[in-house]
Amino acid sequence: MAAFQRLLRASAAPTLAIGGVMAASAATTVALADDGAAAAAPASSSLVHPGRTARGDKLPIYSAADEAKPIVLIETVNPLTEHITAAREATAGALGSARDVVESGVSSWIGFERKVEGEVKQIVSPDESLTPGLIYVAVAGLTGSVLTRTRAFPIRFLAPPVFALAALPYFLPKTAHNLRQYVSDAEDKHIPEFAEKHDRFNNALEVHWQLALDKLRGAGNDVNTWSNKAVESVESATGLKMAEAVRVGQERVEAATARAKREVERAAEKAKDKANETAASISSARDTVKEAVAEPVELKTLAITIDNQPVAEIEVPLPAQVTEQLAALKEDKAEVAKEEKKVEEPAKPKDEGKRLV
């Protein structure tokens, strides 16, 4: 404050200088403000808000009558559309063909599975159990491999399937028959020439087998003839009656066999008759019991059990006729059991005291 007072007390020249400076700064400030307003005016005039005019007025909702003109839409086609359409159609076609191929493959595989299942069901007999039979056939094949382990390679290679095929008709006869029939039908359908040769081979093998059997029968007859000749030669040389001894032995064996056969047939007839009588007695006893049960019966509580333990013994009287029939039935069953267990041996021929020689 003191400094300001001293300044006022000074001469007027500094005061005028300070006033001039302040007036010049004020003029400069007014000029800059005018320039800024002039520069901001075009910027504000160029900025247009949506829904308003350039002057900032709000646009009307409906257009004026003179402004209702038809709007023409010009459709411009993208040059890539054709290429994209062609690529999409080609892709869709490729995927469709691939799907058709997959579906046809799946259908053919399902058909193949059903065909194999039907053929397996046709070969495997439902009357035979495969569990033990196949195990036995496999064991037979392993046996062939063990028996030929020191032989040449072809024998070692062929022995297991040969042993298995030889054991198959024994353990699974119906399945083996169906398998042979299936193979024969397949040969007739696909390779008829080989099937014809196979049939000729089978016929020739059967003929040779019959010839071998006939030869064996002929050999048996020859052996009998030679034995008779040998007996006759021994009789002529020694004077012993060997032929008569052989004939008597054969007659006795035949008689004993016939007698044993008759005894067995008689025992079977007796057992059959006893079984029929027992069945008749059982049916009659059953009918009697049904008639007795059909009568009205008054039921009363006779005993009570505790923890499934009986505390009393109950006896129910039966009619005398039913009791007799049950006793007779027990006796008949006992006799039938004895007849079944008993096997009568044929009587041995007694020695009449005659010498055979």
Tab-separated table of C-alpha atoms in Angstrom:
chain	number	residue	atom	x	y	z
A	1	MET	CA	0.000	0.000	0.000
A	2	ALA	CA	2.818	2.317	0.850
A	3	ALA	CA	4.468	1.558	-2.461
A	4	PHE	CA	1.266	2.383	-4.307
A	5	GLN	CA	1.007	5.713	-2.451
A	6	ARG	CA	4.566	6.514	-3.350
A	7	LEU	CA	3.723	5.721	-6.962
A	8	LEU	CA	0.798	8.126	-6.885
A	9	ARG	CA	2.991	10.822	-5.390
A	10	ALA	CA	5.467	10.471	-8.241
A	11	SER	CA	5.376	12.495	-11.412
A	12	ALA	CA	2.572	12.031	-13.999
A	13	ALA	CA	4.841	10.551	-16.731
A	14	PRO	CA	5.052	7.059	-15.282
A	15	THR	CA	1.381	7.120	-14.621
A	16	LEU	CA	0.617	7.924	-18.218
A	17	ALA	CA	2.943	5.177	-19.402
A	18	ILE	CA	1.162	2.590	-17.289
A	19	GLY	CA	-2.238	3.755	-18.547
A	20	GLY	CA	-1.147	3.507	-22.177
A	21	VAL	CA	0.089	-0.045	-21.685
A	22	MET	CA	-3.208	-1.097	-20.104
A	23	ALA	CA	-5.236	0.456	-22.947
A	24	ALA	CA	-3.157	-1.342	-25.577
A	25	SER	CA	-3.625	-4.713	-23.869
A	26	ALA	CA	-7.373	-4.158	-23.695
A	27	ALA	CA	-7.540	-3.391	-27.437
A	28	THR	CA	-5.547	-6.489	-28.206
A	29	THR	CA	-7.890	-8.608	-26.116
A	30	VAL	CA	-10.986	-7.279	-27.970
A	31	ALA	CA	-9.345	-7.946	-31.367
A	32	LEU	CA	-8.526	-11.559	-30.428
A	33	ALA	CA	-12.078	-12.134	-29.213
A	34	ASP	CA	-13.462	-10.874	-32.502
A	35	ASP	CA	-11.133	-13.178	-34.486
A	36	GLY	CA	-12.178	-16.211	-32.387
A	37	ALA	CA	-15.845	-15.532	-32.943
A	38	ALA	CA	-15.298	-15.153	-36.673
A	39	ALA	CA	-13.371	-18.456	-36.794
A	40	ALA	CA	-15.969	-20.356	-34.736
A	41	ALA	CA	-18.873	-19.194	-36.868
A	42	PRO	CA	-18.136	-21.363	-39.956
A	43	ALA	CA	-17.423	-24.410	-37.777
A	44	SER	CA	-20.729	-24.094	-36.010
A	45	SER	CA	-22.526	-23.552	-39.323
A	46	SER	CA	-21.033	-26.772	-40.842
A	47	LEU	CA	-22.123	-29.061	-37.949
A	48	VAL	CA	-25.650	-30.571	-38.619
A	49	HIS	CA	-27.360	-32.738	-36.014
A	50	PRO	CA	-29.689	-35.666	-36.993
A	51	GLY	CA	-33.337	-34.596	-37.273
A	52	ARG	CA	-32.473	-30.896	-37.581
A	53	THR	CA	-31.693	-28.494	-40.395
A	54	ALA	CA	-28.401	-26.702	-41.016
A	55	ARG	CA	-29.695	-23.814	-38.985
A	56	GLY	CA	-30.594	-26.119	-36.126
A	57	ASP	CA	-34.359	-26.162	-36.643
A	58	LYS	CA	-36.232	-29.414	-35.927
A	59	LEU	CA	-37.390	-31.280	-39.047
A	60	PRO	CA	-41.138	-32.030	-39.481
A	61	ILE	CA	-42.444	-35.613	-39.033
A	62	TYR	CA	-44.278	-35.760	-42.385
A	63	SER	CA	-42.786	-34.564	-45.644
A	64	ALA	CA	-44.372	-31.808	-47.581
A	65	ALA	CA	-46.553	-32.437	-50.653
A	66	ASP	CA	-43.987	-31.099	-53.042
A	67	GLU	CA	-41.324	-33.311	-51.541
A	68	ALA	CA	-43.316	-36.693	-51.941
A	69	LYS	CA	-41.356	-38.185	-54.805
A	70	PRO	CA	-41.020	-41.936	-55.699
A	71	ILE	CA	-37.941	-43.602	-54.300
A	72	VAL	CA	-36.067	-45.792	-56.778
A	73	LEU	CA	-33.900	-48.582	-55.304
A	74	ILE	CA	-30.977	-49.569	-57.442
A	75	GLU	CA	-29.889	-53.183	-56.738
A	76	THR	CA	-26.213	-53.634	-57.199
A	77	VAL	CA	-25.029	-57.255	-57.560
A	78	ASN	CA	-21.811	-58.177	-55.834
A	79	PRO	CA	-19.416	-59.824	-58.316
A	80	LEU	CA	-18.455	-62.447	-55.683
A	81	THR	CA	-22.035	-63.708	-55.344
A	82	GLU	CA	-21.860	-66.007	-58.370
A	83	HIS	CA	-18.586	-67.546	-57.242
A	84	ILE	CA	-19.855	-68.064	-53.681
A	85	THR	CA	-23.075	-69.665	-55.013
A	86	ALA	CA	-21.128	-72.048	-57.263
A	87	ALA	CA	-18.771	-73.010	-54.428
A	88	ARG	CA	-21.689	-73.580	-52.023
A	89	GLU	CA	-23.549	-75.774	-54.549
A	90	ALA	CA	-20.390	-77.790	-55.295
A	91	THR	CA	-19.758	-78.297	-51.563
A	92	ALA	CA	-23.365	-79.329	-50.951
A	93	GLY	CA	-23.195	-81.801	-53.861
A	94	ALA	CA	-19.930	-83.302	-52.608
A	95	LEU	CA	-21.310	-83.655	-49.078
A	96	GLY	CA	-24.529	-85.200	-50.414
A	97	SER	CA	-22.613	-87.745	-52.523
A	98	ALA	CA	-20.372	-88.570	-49.550
A	99	ARG	CA	-23.446	-89.068	-47.357
A	100	ASP	CA	-24.988	-91.359	-49.990
A	101	VAL	CA	-21.772	-93.395	-50.138
A	102	VAL	CA	-21.647	-93.699	-46.337
A	103	GLU	CA	-25.309	-94.700	-46.129
A	104	SER	CA	-24.898	-97.297	-48.884
A	105	GLY	CA	-21.815	-98.688	-47.109
A	106	VAL	CA	-23.660	-98.917	-43.795
A	107	SER	CA	-26.648	-100.580	-45.484
A	108	SER	CA	-24.417	-103.120	-47.242
A	109	TRP	CA	-22.590	-103.882	-43.983
A	110	ILE	CA	-25.875	-104.389	-42.112
A	111	GLY	CA	-27.076	-106.669	-44.907
A	112	PHE	CA	-23.820	-108.635	-44.728
A	113	GLU	CA	-24.167	-109.027	-40.947
A	114	ARG	CA	-27.743	-110.262	-41.284
A	115	LYS	CA	-26.733	-112.667	-44.031
A	116	VAL	CA	-23.885	-114.092	-41.926
A	117	GLU	CA	-26.185	-114.356	-38.913
A	118	GLY	CA	-28.787	-116.252	-40.970
A	119	GLU	CA	-26.170	-118.630	-42.381
A	120	VAL	CA	-24.713	-119.282	-38.916
A	121	LYS	CA	-28.188	-120.004	-37.535
A	122	GLN	CA	-28.767	-122.315	-40.490
A	123	ILE	CA	-25.537	-124.241	-39.831
A	124	VAL	CA	-25.624	-124.443	-36.030
A	125	SER	CA	-28.229	-126.930	-34.848
A	126	PRO	CA	-30.467	-125.666	-32.012
A	127	ASP	CA	-30.561	-129.195	-30.532
A	128	GLU	CA	-26.811	-129.225	-29.821
A	129	SER	CA	-24.850	-127.247	-27.252
A	130	LEU	CA	-21.728	-125.663	-28.733
A	131	THR	CA	-19.965	-125.023	-25.428
A	132	PRO	CA	-18.535	-128.517	-24.743
A	133	GLY	CA	-18.500	-129.689	-28.375
A	134	LEU	CA	-16.298	-126.885	-29.688
A	135	ILE	CA	-13.933	-127.339	-26.738
A	136	TYR	CA	-13.555	-131.032	-27.549
A	137	VAL	CA	-12.956	-130.246	-31.227
A	138	ALA	CA	-10.277	-127.688	-30.267
A	139	VAL	CA	-8.642	-130.237	-27.960
A	140	ALA	CA	-8.594	-132.734	-30.838
A	141	GLY	CA	-6.841	-130.159	-33.037
A	142	LEU	CA	-4.258	-129.487	-30.314
A	143	THR	CA	-3.761	-133.234	-29.963
A	144	GLY	CA	-2.892	-133.440	-33.653
A	145	SER	CA	-0.392	-130.617	-33.225
A	146	VAL	CA	1.216	-132.373	-30.234
A	147	LEU	CA	1.420	-135.744	-31.974
A	148	THR	CA	3.094	-134.282	-35.077
A	149	ARG	CA	5.439	-131.822	-33.351
A	150	THR	CA	8.546	-133.714	-34.542
A	151	ARG	CA	7.341	-134.274	-38.111
A	152	ALA	CA	7.871	-132.230	-41.253
A	153	PHE	CA	6.289	-128.812	-41.605
A	154	PRO	CA	3.480	-129.835	-44.019
A	155	ILE	CA	2.405	-132.612	-41.632
A	156	ARG	CA	2.560	-130.277	-38.629
A	157	PHE	CA	0.537	-127.689	-40.564
A	158	LEU	CA	-2.174	-130.068	-41.797
A	159	ALA	CA	-2.537	-132.330	-38.758
A	160	PRO	CA	-4.516	-129.930	-36.441
A	161	PRO	CA	-7.305	-129.102	-38.948
A	162	VAL	CA	-7.525	-132.745	-40.033
A	163	PHE	CA	-7.908	-133.915	-36.432
A	164	ALA	CA	-10.461	-131.170	-35.728
A	165	LEU	CA	-12.528	-132.012	-38.819
A	166	ALA	CA	-12.392	-135.707	-37.924
A	167	ALA	CA	-13.642	-134.963	-34.384
A	168	LEU	CA	-16.411	-132.557	-35.467
A	169	PRO	CA	-18.882	-135.220	-36.738
A	170	TYR	CA	-18.451	-137.177	-33.495
A	171	PHE	CA	-18.998	-134.356	-30.993
A	172	LEU	CA	-21.365	-132.205	-33.118
A	173	PRO	CA	-23.007	-134.541	-35.654
A	174	LYS	CA	-25.955	-132.315	-36.650
A	175	THR	CA	-23.814	-129.206	-36.964
A	176	ALA	CA	-21.260	-131.136	-39.042
A	177	HIS	CA	-24.042	-132.391	-41.330
A	178	ASN	CA	-25.389	-128.850	-41.770
A	179	LEU	CA	-21.860	-127.586	-42.487
A	180	ARG	CA	-21.310	-130.244	-45.165
A	181	GLN	CA	-24.674	-129.370	-46.723
A	182	TYR	CA	-23.810	-125.661	-46.720
A	183	VAL	CA	-20.423	-126.293	-48.368
A	184	SER	CA	-22.057	-128.539	-50.956
A	185	ASP	CA	-24.673	-125.890	-51.785
A	186	ALA	CA	-21.950	-123.217	-52.042
A	187	GLU	CA	-19.972	-125.442	-54.429
A	188	ASP	CA	-23.041	-126.082	-56.582
A	189	LYS	CA	-23.792	-122.340	-56.718
A	190	HIS	CA	-20.344	-120.832	-57.311
A	191	ILE	CA	-18.098	-123.609	-58.699
A	192	PRO	CA	-20.318	-126.251	-60.328
A	193	GLU	CA	-17.382	-127.933	-62.117
A	194	PHE	CA	-15.547	-128.571	-58.863
A	195	ALA	CA	-18.816	-129.717	-57.266
A	196	GLU	CA	-19.269	-132.289	-60.031
A	197	LYS	CA	-15.744	-133.599	-59.530
A	198	HIS	CA	-16.314	-133.686	-55.768
A	199	ASP	CA	-19.490	-135.749	-56.245
A	200	ARG	CA	-17.649	-138.209	-58.485
A	201	PHE	CA	-14.890	-138.530	-55.891
A	202	ASN	CA	-17.439	-139.148	-53.116
A	203	ASN	CA	-19.208	-141.800	-55.209
A	204	ALA	CA	-15.911	-143.525	-55.999
A	205	LEU	CA	-14.922	-143.416	-52.318
A	206	GLU	CA	-18.256	-144.941	-51.303
A	207	VAL	CA	-17.870	-147.702	-53.891
A	208	HIS	CA	-14.382	-148.522	-52.649
A	209	TRP	CA	-15.639	-148.533	-49.052
A	210	GLN	CA	-18.375	-151.026	-49.946
A	211	LEU	CA	-15.843	-153.158	-51.774
A	212	ALA	CA	-13.606	-153.138	-48.696
A	213	LEU	CA	-16.523	-154.205	-46.496
A	214	ASP	CA	-17.425	-156.965	-48.930
A	215	LYS	CA	-13.835	-158.128	-48.894
A	216	LEU	CA	-13.849	-158.191	-45.109
A	217	ARG	CA	-17.055	-160.227	-45.104
A	218	GLY	CA	-15.542	-162.546	-47.690
A	219	ALA	CA	-12.408	-162.824	-45.560
A	220	GLY	CA	-14.602	-163.793	-42.581
A	221	ASN	CA	-16.299	-166.473	-44.658
A	222	ASP	CA	-12.914	-167.670	-45.884
A	223	VAL	CA	-11.693	-167.861	-42.286
A	224	ASN	CA	-14.728	-169.951	-41.351
A	225	THR	CA	-14.117	-172.210	-44.356
A	226	TRP	CA	-10.444	-172.602	-43.508
A	227	SER	CA	-11.260	-173.329	-39.866
A	228	ASN	CA	-13.748	-176.014	-40.913
A	229	LYS	CA	-11.174	-177.529	-43.242
A	230	ALA	CA	-8.567	-177.443	-40.490
A	231	VAL	CA	-10.974	-179.179	-38.081
A	232	GLU	CA	-11.756	-181.844	-40.684
A	233	SER	CA	-8.064	-182.393	-41.390
A	234	VAL	CA	-7.366	-182.732	-37.638
A	235	GLU	CA	-10.280	-185.197	-37.297
A	236	SER	CA	-9.044	-187.256	-40.222
A	237	ALA	CA	-5.498	-187.243	-38.841
A	238	THR	CA	-6.239	-187.909	-35.133
A	239	GLY	CA	-9.704	-189.438	-35.106
A	240	LEU	CA	-10.995	-186.858	-32.614
A	241	LYS	CA	-14.540	-185.501	-33.110
A	242	MET	CA	-13.653	-181.824	-32.994
A	243	ALA	CA	-16.349	-180.759	-35.457
A	244	GLU	CA	-19.046	-182.294	-33.294
A	245	ALA	CA	-17.605	-180.614	-30.188
A	246	VAL	CA	-17.601	-177.244	-31.924
A	247	ARG	CA	-21.137	-177.786	-33.187
A	248	VAL	CA	-22.402	-178.793	-29.725
A	249	GLY	CA	-20.738	-175.750	-28.151
A	250	GLN	CA	-22.311	-173.463	-30.711
A	251	GLU	CA	-25.725	-175.041	-30.191
A	252	ARG	CA	-25.440	-174.653	-26.437
A	253	VAL	CA	-24.379	-171.009	-26.794
A	254	GLU	CA	-27.294	-170.343	-29.144
A	255	ALA	CA	-29.743	-172.103	-26.808
A	256	ALA	CA	-28.466	-170.172	-23.798
A	257	THR	CA	-28.745	-166.926	-25.733
A	258	ALA	CA	-32.298	-167.675	-26.816
A	259	ARG	CA	-33.245	-168.707	-23.275
A	260	ALA	CA	-31.766	-165.510	-21.825
A	261	LYS	CA	-33.610	-163.479	-24.418
A	262	ARG	CA	-36.911	-165.175	-23.541
A	263	GLU	CA	-36.310	-164.588	-19.814
A	264	VAL	CA	-35.575	-160.934	-20.410
A	265	GLU	CA	-38.709	-160.548	-22.527
A	266	ARG	CA	-40.778	-162.313	-19.866
A	267	ALA	CA	-39.373	-160.096	-17.109
A	268	ALA	CA	-40.076	-157.011	-19.223
A	269	GLU	CA	-43.674	-158.128	-19.784
A	270	LYS	CA	-44.141	-158.762	-16.057
A	271	ALA	CA	-42.716	-155.369	-15.198
A	272	LYS	CA	-44.978	-153.757	-17.792
A	273	ASP	CA	-48.052	-155.532	-16.389
A	274	LYS	CA	-47.119	-154.515	-12.852
A	275	ALA	CA	-46.629	-150.939	-13.988
A	276	ASN	CA	-50.061	-150.925	-15.635
A	277	GLU	CA	-51.662	-152.387	-12.514
A	278	THR	CA	-49.886	-149.831	-10.351
A	279	ALA	CA	-51.029	-146.992	-12.599
A	280	ALA	CA	-54.606	-148.286	-12.459
A	281	SER	CA	-54.495	-148.587	-8.656
A	282	ILE	CA	-52.992	-145.093	-8.372
A	283	SER	CA	-55.727	-143.631	-10.556
A	284	SER	CA	-58.444	-145.402	-8.567
A	285	ALA	CA	-56.905	-144.237	-5.260
A	286	ARG	CA	-56.700	-140.705	-6.611
A	287	ASP	CA	-60.340	-140.791	-7.609
A	288	THR	CA	-61.299	-142.107	-4.157
A	289	VAL	CA	-59.277	-139.377	-2.436
A	290	LYS	CA	-60.899	-136.755	-4.662
A	291	GLU	CA	-64.340	-138.064	-3.724
A	292	ALA	CA	-63.424	-138.024	-0.024
A	293	VAL	CA	-61.997	-134.516	-0.284
A	294	ALA	CA	-65.051	-133.304	-2.171
A	295	GLU	CA	-67.202	-133.865	0.935
A	296	PRO	CA	-67.641	-130.773	3.170
A	297	VAL	CA	-65.088	-130.740	5.975
A	298	GLU	CA	-65.200	-128.592	9.075
A	299	LEU	CA	-61.810	-127.040	9.830
A	300	LYS	CA	-60.697	-126.338	13.381
A	301	THR	CA	-57.479	-125.075	14.925
A	302	LEU	CA	-55.744	-128.090	16.440
A	303	ALA	CA	-52.242	-126.789	17.169
A	304	ILE	CA	-50.123	-123.661	17.127
A	305	THR	CA	-46.430	-123.591	16.158
A	306	ILE	CA	-43.864	-121.282	17.727
A	307	ASP	CA	-40.874	-120.267	15.548
A	308	ASN	CA	-41.811	-122.984	13.052
A	309	GLN	CA	-41.385	-125.640	15.750
A	310	PRO	CA	-44.241	-128.194	15.994
A	311	VAL	CA	-45.794	-128.569	19.421
A	312	ALA	CA	-48.161	-131.431	18.606
A	313	GLU	CA	-48.532	-134.400	16.247
A	314	ILE	CA	-51.816	-134.539	14.370
A	315	GLU	CA	-53.253	-137.801	13.059
A	316	VAL	CA	-56.039	-137.671	10.507
A	317	PRO	CA	-58.109	-140.860	10.147
A	318	LEU	CA	-58.640	-142.103	6.576
A	319	PRO	CA	-61.348	-144.435	5.278
A	320	ALA	CA	-60.489	-148.132	5.428
A	321	GLN	CA	-60.757	-148.491	1.655
A	322	VAL	CA	-58.212	-145.747	1.042
A	323	THR	CA	-55.829	-147.247	3.620
A	324	GLU	CA	-56.001	-150.682	1.949
A	325	GLN	CA	-55.398	-149.192	-1.481
A	326	LEU	CA	-52.350	-147.263	-0.266
A	327	ALA	CA	-50.896	-150.401	1.363
A	328	ALA	CA	-51.442	-152.385	-1.835
A	329	LEU	CA	-49.819	-149.579	-3.801
A	330	LYS	CA	-46.730	-149.688	-1.577
A	331	GLU	CA	-46.467	-153.465	-2.010
A	332	ASP	CA	-46.798	-153.172	-5.794
A	333	LYS	CA	-44.077	-150.531	-5.887
A	334	ALA	CA	-41.770	-152.729	-3.851
A	335	GLU	CA	-42.351	-155.703	-6.184
A	336	VAL	CA	-41.749	-153.566	-9.273
A	337	ALA	CA	-38.495	-152.290	-7.785
A	338	LYS	CA	-37.379	-155.841	-7.069
A	339	GLU	CA	-38.239	-156.937	-10.605
A	340	GLU	CA	-36.247	-154.063	-12.072
A	341	LYS	CA	-33.181	-154.774	-9.942
A	342	LYS	CA	-33.319	-158.499	-10.404
A	343	VAL	CA	-31.528	-159.808	-13.441
A	344	GLU	CA	-32.058	-163.448	-14.045
A	345	GLU	CA	-28.978	-165.187	-15.328
A	346	PRO	CA	-29.503	-167.851	-17.999
A	347	ALA	CA	-29.296	-171.364	-16.677
A	348	LYS	CA	-26.000	-173.025	-17.350
A	349	PRO	CA	-26.143	-176.200	-19.416
A	350	LYS	CA	-25.716	-179.211	-17.232
A	351	ASP	CA	-22.994	-181.705	-18.024
A	352	GLU	CA	-24.742	-184.915	-19.135
A	353	GLY	CA	-21.667	-187.009	-18.406
A	354	LYS	CA	-20.827	-187.502	-22.041
A	355	ARG	CA	-17.330	-186.913	-23.271
A	356	LEU	CA	-16.907	-184.750	-26.282
A	357	VAL	CA	-14.009	-186.836	-27.666
